[in-house]
Structure formats: structure tokens, C-alpha cells
JSON list of C-alpha atoms in Angstrom, two decimals:
[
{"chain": "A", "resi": 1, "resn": "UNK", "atom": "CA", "xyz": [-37.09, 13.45, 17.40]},
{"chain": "A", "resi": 2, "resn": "UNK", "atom": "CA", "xyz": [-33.92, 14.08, 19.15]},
{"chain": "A", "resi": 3, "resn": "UNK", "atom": "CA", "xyz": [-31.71, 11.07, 21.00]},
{"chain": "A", "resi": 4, "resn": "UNK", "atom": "CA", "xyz": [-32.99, 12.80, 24.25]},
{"chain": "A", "resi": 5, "resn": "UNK", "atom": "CA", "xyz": [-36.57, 12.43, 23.19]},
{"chain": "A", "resi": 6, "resn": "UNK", "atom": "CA", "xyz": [-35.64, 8.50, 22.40]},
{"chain": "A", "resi": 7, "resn": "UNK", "atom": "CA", "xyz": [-34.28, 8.23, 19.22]},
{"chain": "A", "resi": 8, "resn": "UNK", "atom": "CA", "xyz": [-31.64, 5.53, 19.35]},
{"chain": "A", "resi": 9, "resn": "UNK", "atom": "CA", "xyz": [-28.43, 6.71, 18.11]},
{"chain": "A", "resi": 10, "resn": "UNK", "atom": "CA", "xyz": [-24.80, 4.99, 18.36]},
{"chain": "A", "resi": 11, "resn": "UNK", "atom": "CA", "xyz": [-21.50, 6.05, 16.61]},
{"chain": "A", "resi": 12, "resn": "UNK", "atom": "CA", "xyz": [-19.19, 3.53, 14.47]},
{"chain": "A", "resi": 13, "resn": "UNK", "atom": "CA", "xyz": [-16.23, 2.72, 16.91]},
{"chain": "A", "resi": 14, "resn": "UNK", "atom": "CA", "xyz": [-13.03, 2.61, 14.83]},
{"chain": "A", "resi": 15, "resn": "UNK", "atom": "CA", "xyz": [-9.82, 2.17, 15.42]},
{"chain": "A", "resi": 16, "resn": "UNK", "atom": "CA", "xyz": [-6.46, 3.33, 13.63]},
{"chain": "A", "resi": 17, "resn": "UNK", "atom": "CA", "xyz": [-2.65, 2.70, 14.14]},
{"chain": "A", "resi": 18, "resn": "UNK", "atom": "CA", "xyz": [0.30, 4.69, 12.48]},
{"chain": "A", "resi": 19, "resn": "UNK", "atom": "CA", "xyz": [3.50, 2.86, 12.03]},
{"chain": "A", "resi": 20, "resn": "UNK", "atom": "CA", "xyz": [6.26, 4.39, 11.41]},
{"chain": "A", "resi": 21, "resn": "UNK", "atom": "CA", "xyz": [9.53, 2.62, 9.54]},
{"chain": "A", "resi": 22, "resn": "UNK", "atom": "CA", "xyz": [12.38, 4.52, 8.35]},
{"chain": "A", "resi": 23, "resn": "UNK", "atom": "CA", "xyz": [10.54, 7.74, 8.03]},
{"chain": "A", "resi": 24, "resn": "UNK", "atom": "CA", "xyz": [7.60, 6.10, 6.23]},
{"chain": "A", "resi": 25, "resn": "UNK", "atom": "CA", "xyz": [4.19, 5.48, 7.22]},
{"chain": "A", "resi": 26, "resn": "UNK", "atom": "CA", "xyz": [2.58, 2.43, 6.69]},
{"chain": "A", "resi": 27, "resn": "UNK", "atom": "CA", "xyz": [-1.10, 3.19, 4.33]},
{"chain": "A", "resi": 28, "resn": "UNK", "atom": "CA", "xyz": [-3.75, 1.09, 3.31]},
{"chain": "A", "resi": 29, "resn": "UNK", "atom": "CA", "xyz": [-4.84, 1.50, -0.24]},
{"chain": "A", "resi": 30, "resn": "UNK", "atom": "CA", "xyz": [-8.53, -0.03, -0.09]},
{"chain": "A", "resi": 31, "resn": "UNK", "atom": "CA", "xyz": [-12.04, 0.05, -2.18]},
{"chain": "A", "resi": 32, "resn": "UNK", "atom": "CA", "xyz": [-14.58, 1.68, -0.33]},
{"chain": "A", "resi": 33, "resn": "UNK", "atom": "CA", "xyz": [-18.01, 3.18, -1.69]},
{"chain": "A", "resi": 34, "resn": "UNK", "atom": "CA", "xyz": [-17.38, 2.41, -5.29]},
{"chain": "A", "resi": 35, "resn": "UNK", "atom": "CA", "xyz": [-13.84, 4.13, -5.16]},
{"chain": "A", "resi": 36, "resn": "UNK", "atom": "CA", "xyz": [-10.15, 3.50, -4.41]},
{"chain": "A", "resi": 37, "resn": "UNK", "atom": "CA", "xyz": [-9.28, 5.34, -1.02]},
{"chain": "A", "resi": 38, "resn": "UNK", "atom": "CA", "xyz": [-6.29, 5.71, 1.46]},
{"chain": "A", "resi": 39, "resn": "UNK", "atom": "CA", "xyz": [-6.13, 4.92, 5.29]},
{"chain": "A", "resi": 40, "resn": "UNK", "atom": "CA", "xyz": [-4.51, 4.10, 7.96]},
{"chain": "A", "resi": 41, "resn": "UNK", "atom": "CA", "xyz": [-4.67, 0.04, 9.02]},
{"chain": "A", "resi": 42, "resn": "UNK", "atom": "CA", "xyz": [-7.95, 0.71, 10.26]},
{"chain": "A", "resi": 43, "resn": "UNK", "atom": "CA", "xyz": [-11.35, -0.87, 11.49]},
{"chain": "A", "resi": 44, "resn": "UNK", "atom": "CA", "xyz": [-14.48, -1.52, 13.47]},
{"chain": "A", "resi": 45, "resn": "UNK", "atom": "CA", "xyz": [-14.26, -2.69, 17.33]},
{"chain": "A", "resi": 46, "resn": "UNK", "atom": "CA", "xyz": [-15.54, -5.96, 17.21]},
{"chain": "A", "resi": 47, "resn": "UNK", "atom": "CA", "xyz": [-17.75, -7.48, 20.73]},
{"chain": "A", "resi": 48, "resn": "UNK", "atom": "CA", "xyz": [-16.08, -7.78, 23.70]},
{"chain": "A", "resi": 49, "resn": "UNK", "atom": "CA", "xyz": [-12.29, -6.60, 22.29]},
{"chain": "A", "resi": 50, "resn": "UNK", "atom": "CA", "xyz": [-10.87, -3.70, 23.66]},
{"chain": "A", "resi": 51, "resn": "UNK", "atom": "CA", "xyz": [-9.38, -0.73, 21.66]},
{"chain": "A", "resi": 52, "resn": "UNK", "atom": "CA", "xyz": [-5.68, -1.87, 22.11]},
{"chain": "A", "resi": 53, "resn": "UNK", "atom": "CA", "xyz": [-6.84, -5.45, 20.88]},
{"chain": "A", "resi": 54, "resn": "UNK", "atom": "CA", "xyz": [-8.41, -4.22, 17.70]},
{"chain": "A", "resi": 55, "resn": "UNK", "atom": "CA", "xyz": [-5.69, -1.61, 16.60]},
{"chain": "A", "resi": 56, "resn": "UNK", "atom": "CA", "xyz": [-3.15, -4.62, 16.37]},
{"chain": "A", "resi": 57, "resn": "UNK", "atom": "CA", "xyz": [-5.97, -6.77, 14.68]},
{"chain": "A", "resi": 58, "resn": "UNK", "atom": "CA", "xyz": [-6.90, -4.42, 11.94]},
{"chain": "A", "resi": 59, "resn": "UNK", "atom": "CA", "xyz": [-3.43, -3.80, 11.57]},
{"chain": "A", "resi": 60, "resn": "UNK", "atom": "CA", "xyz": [-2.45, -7.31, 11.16]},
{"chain": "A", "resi": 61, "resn": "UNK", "atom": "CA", "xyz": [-5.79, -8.01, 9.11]},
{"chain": "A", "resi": 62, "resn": "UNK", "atom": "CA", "xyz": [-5.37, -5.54, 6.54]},
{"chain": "A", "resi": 63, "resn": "UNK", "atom": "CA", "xyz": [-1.54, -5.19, 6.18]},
{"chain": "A", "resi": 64, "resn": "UNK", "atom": "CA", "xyz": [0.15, -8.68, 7.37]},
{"chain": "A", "resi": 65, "resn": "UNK", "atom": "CA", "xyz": [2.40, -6.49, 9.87]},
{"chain": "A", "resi": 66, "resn": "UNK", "atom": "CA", "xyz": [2.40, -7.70, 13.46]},
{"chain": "A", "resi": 67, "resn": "UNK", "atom": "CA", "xyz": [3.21, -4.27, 15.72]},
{"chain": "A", "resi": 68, "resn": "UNK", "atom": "CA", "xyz": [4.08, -3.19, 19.14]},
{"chain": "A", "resi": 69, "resn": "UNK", "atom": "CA", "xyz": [1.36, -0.36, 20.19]},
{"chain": "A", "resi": 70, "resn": "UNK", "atom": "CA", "xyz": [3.57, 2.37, 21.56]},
{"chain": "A", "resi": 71, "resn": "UNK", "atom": "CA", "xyz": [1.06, 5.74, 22.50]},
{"chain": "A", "resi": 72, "resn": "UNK", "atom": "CA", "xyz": [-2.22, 6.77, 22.23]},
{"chain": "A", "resi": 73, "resn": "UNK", "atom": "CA", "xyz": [-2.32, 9.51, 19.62]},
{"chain": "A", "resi": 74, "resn": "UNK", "atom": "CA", "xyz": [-6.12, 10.82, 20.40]},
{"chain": "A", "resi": 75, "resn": "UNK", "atom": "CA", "xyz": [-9.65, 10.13, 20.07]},
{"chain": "A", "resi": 76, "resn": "UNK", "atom": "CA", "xyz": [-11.37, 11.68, 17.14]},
{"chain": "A", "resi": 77, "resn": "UNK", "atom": "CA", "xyz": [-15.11, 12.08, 15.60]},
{"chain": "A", "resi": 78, "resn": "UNK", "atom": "CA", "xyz": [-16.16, 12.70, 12.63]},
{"chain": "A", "resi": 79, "resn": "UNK", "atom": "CA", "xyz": [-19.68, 12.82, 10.49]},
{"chain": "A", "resi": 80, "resn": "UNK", "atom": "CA", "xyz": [-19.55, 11.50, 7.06]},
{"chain": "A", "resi": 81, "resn": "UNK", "atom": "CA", "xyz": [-21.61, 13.50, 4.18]},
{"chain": "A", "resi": 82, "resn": "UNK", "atom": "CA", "xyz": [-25.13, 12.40, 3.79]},
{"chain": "A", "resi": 83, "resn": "UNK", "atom": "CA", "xyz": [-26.15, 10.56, 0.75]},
{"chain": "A", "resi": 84, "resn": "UNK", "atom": "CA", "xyz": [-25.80, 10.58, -2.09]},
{"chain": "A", "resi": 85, "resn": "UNK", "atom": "CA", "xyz": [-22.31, 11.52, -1.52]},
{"chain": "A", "resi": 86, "resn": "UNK", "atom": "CA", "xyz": [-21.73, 9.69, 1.77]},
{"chain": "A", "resi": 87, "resn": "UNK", "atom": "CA", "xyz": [-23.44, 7.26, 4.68]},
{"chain": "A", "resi": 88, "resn": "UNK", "atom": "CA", "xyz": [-24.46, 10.15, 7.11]},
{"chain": "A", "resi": 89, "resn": "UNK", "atom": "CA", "xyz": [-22.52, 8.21, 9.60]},
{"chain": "A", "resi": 90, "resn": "UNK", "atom": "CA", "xyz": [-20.98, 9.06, 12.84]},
{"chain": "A", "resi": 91, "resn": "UNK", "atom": "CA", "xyz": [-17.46, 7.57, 13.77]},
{"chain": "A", "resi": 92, "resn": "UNK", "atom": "CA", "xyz": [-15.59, 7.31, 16.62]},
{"chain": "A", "resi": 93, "resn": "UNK", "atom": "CA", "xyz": [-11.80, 6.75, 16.21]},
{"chain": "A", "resi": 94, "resn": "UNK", "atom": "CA", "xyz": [-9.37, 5.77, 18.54]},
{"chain": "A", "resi": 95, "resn": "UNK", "atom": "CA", "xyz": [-5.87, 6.43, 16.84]},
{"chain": "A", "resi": 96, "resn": "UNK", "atom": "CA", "xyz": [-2.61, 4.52, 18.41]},
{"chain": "A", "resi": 97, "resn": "UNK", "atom": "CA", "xyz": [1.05, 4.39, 17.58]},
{"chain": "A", "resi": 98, "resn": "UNK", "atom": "CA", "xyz": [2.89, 1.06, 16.79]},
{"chain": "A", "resi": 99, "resn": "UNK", "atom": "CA", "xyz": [6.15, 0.28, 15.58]},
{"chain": "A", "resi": 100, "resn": "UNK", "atom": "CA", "xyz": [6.41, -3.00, 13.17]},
{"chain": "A", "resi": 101, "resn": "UNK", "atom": "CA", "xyz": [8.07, -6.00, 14.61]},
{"chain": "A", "resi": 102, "resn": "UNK", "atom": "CA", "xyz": [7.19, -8.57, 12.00]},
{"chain": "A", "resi": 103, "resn": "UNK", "atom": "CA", "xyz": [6.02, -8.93, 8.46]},
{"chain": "A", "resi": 104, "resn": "UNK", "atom": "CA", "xyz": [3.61, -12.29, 7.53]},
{"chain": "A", "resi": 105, "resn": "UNK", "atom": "CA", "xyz": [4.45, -11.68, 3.25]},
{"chain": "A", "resi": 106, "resn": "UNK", "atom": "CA", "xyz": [2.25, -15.03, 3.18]},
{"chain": "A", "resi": 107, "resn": "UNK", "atom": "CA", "xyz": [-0.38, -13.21, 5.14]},
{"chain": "A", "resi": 108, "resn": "UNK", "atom": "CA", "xyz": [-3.32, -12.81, 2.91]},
{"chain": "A", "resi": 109, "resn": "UNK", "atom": "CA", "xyz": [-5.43, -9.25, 3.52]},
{"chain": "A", "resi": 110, "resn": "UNK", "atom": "CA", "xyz": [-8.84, -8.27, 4.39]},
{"chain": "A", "resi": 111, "resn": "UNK", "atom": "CA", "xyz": [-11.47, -8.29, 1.38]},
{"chain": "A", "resi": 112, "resn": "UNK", "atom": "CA", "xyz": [-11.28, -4.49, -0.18]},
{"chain": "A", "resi": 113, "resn": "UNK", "atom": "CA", "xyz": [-7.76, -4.23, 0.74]},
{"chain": "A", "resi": 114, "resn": "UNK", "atom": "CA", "xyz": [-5.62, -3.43, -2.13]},
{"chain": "A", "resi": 115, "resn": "UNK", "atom": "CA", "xyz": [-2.39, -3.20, -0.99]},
{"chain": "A", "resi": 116, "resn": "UNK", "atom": "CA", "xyz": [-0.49, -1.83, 1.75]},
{"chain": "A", "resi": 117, "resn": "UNK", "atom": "CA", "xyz": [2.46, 0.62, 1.85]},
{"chain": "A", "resi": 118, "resn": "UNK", "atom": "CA", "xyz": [4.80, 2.43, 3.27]},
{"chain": "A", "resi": 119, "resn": "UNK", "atom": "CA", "xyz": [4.67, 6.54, 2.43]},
{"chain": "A", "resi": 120, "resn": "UNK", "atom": "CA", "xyz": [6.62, 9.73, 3.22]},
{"chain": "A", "resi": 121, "resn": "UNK", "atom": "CA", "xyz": [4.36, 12.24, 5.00]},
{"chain": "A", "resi": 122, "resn": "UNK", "atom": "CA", "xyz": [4.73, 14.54, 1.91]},
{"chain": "A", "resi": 123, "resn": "UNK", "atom": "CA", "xyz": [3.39, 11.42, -0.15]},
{"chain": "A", "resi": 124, "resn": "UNK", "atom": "CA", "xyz": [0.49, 11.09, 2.06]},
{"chain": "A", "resi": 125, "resn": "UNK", "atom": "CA", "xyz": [-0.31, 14.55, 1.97]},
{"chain": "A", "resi": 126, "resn": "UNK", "atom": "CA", "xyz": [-0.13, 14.30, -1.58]},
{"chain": "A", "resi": 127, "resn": "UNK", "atom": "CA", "xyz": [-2.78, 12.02, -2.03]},
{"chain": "A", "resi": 128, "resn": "UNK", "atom": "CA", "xyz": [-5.49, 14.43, 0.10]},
{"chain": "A", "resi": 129, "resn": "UNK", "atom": "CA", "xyz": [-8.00, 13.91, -2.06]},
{"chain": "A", "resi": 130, "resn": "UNK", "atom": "CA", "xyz": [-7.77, 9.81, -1.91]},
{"chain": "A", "resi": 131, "resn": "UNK", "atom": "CA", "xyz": [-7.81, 9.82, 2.27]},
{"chain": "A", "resi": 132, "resn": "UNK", "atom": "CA", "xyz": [-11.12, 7.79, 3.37]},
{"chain": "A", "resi": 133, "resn": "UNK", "atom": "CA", "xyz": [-12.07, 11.09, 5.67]},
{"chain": "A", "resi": 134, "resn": "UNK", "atom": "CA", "xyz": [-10.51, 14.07, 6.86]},
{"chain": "A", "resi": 135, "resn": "UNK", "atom": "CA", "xyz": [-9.64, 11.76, 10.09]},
{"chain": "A", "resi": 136, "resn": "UNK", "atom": "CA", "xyz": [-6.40, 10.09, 7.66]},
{"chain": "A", "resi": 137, "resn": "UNK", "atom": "CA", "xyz": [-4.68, 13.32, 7.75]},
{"chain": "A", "resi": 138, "resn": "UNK", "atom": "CA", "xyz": [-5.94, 14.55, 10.73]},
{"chain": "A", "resi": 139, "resn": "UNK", "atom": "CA", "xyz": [-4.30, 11.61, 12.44]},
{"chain": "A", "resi": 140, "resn": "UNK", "atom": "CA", "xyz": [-1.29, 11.60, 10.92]},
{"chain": "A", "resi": 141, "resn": "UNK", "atom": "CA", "xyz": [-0.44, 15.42, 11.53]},
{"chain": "A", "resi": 142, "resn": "UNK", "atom": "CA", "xyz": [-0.84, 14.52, 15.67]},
{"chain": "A", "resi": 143, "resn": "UNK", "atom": "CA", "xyz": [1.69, 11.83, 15.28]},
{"chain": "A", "resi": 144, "resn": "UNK", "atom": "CA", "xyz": [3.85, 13.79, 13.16]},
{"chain": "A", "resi": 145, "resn": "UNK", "atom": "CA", "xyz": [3.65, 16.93, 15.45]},
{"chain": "A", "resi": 146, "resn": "UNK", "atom": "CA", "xyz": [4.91, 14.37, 18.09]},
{"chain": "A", "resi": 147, "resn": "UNK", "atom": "CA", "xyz": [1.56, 13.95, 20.52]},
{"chain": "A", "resi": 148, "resn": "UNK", "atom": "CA", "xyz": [1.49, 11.13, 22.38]},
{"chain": "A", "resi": 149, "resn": "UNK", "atom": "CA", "xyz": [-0.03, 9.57, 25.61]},
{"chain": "A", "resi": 150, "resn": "UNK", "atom": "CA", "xyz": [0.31, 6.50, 27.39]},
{"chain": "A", "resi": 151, "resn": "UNK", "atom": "CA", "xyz": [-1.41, 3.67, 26.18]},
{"chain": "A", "resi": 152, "resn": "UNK", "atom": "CA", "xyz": [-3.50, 3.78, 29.23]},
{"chain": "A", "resi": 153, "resn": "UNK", "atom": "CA", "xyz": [-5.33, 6.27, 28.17]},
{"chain": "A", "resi": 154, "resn": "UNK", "atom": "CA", "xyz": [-7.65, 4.36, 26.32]},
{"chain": "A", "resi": 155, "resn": "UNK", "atom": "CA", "xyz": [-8.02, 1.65, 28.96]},
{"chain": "A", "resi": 156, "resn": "UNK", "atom": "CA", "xyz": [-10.68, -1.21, 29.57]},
{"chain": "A", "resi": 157, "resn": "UNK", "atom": "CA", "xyz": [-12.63, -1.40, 32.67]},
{"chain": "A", "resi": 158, "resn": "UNK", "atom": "CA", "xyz": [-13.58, -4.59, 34.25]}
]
């Protein structure tokens, strides 16, 4: 049964923000699935918060840097592998760029969150194999190739 013939079917909304500081790009190290994978600050939309409003959340959540969203860098989807290997699970992310304006050292991080740090691209790339999905890299490549859009592009309706 198809979602057209009724089958309910809804994607997992993320959202993901690349800071940039001195060249370097802020990654989250993080356990996920059993294993030890690399991401951007990066999370679900929660109720009633828009896309800009979760980008700085995650980011503060799961790094203890407050940032300044600066672009929109796209809107991406992705399918996970099925099991055994993966969840079969559709996502939705909504990547922005931010530039740090504070650090909270005291700050303490989301649960799975191993530590956060701050990469060279060729570092990231590097580590292909660790990147939560293909989105990690995918992502990062758009900001690095310099595409960006007003933040309004991802704008909430009342």
C-alpha cells in the first residue's frame, strides 16, 4: 500500500548548521547506532519551533556555542539503509550557516555527544567513512563551494 492509497508516511525533520572559525568547521563527534559518528551540530525540529529556532538550539545543545545564523545553505533528503544496517528512515534536513559569537565551556552537551570540534575541510573529508550520512559531506561541500541564500528562505508562516 502506497501513501496515496493511505499509508501514513512522514519524514524526520532535521536541522544542521556549519560554523565556520578561522578556516575550521565546527563537528560533532557523537554515538549513534552502536558506533562513534561525525556531524554537523545537528537535530530533530521539536513542536511548534521553527527551522531557524532549532538550528541555533541543536547547535547550542550539542556544542555549548551560541551562533549568529547567517544563510540558508539548502534543503536536503536522504533515505537511510534498511535494517540490519540502518533505520529505513527518511530525513529531511534543513542546513544553515552561523558564525560563533560565544562559547558556554561550562555548558554541559546533549546525551551521545562526545565532543565537539573544530576541523579543516580536508580533516572532515578525511573522516568519510565516520560522517552520520552522506548529508555531512554533502552539506559541507555547498557551504564550501560558497552557496548561500537568505535566511528567509526557510521562513515560518503564521
Amino acid at each position: 500500500m502506497s501513501y496515496r492509497e493511505g499509508r501514513f508516511w512522514q519524514p524526520d525533520v532535521t536541522v544542521a548548521t556549519v560554523v565556520v572559525r578561522d578556516g575550521r568547521l565546527l563537528m560533532v563527534e557523537e554515538s549513534a547506532g552502536g558506533r562513534v559518528v561525525i556531524n554537523q551540530p545537528a537535530g530533530h525540529l521539536e513542536p511548534d519551533e521553527t527551522l531557524q529556532a532549532a538550528a541555533l538550539r541543536e547547535t547550542l545543545e550539542e556544542t555549548g556555542w551560541h551562533v549568529r545564523l547567517t544563510a540558508f545553505i539548502g534543503a536536503y533528503q536522504w533515505t537511510a539503509p534498511p535494517a540490519p544496517e540502518g533505520s529505513g528512515r527518511h530525513y529531511l534536513r534543513f542546513a544553515f550557516a552561523a558564525e560563533p559569537v560565544e562559547h558556554d565551556a561550562a555548558r554541559s552537551l546533549d546525551d551521545g555527544i562526545i565532543a565537539a570540534h573544530w576541523w579543516t575541510p580536508a580533516e572532515l573529508e578525511a573522516r568519510m567513512a565516520d560522517h552520520r550520512s552522506p548529508m555531512v559531506w554533502r552539506v559541507a561541500q555547498d557551504f564550501l563551494s560558497g552557496r548561500r541564500y537568505p535566511l528567509d528562505m526557510a521562513a515560518q508562516l503564521k
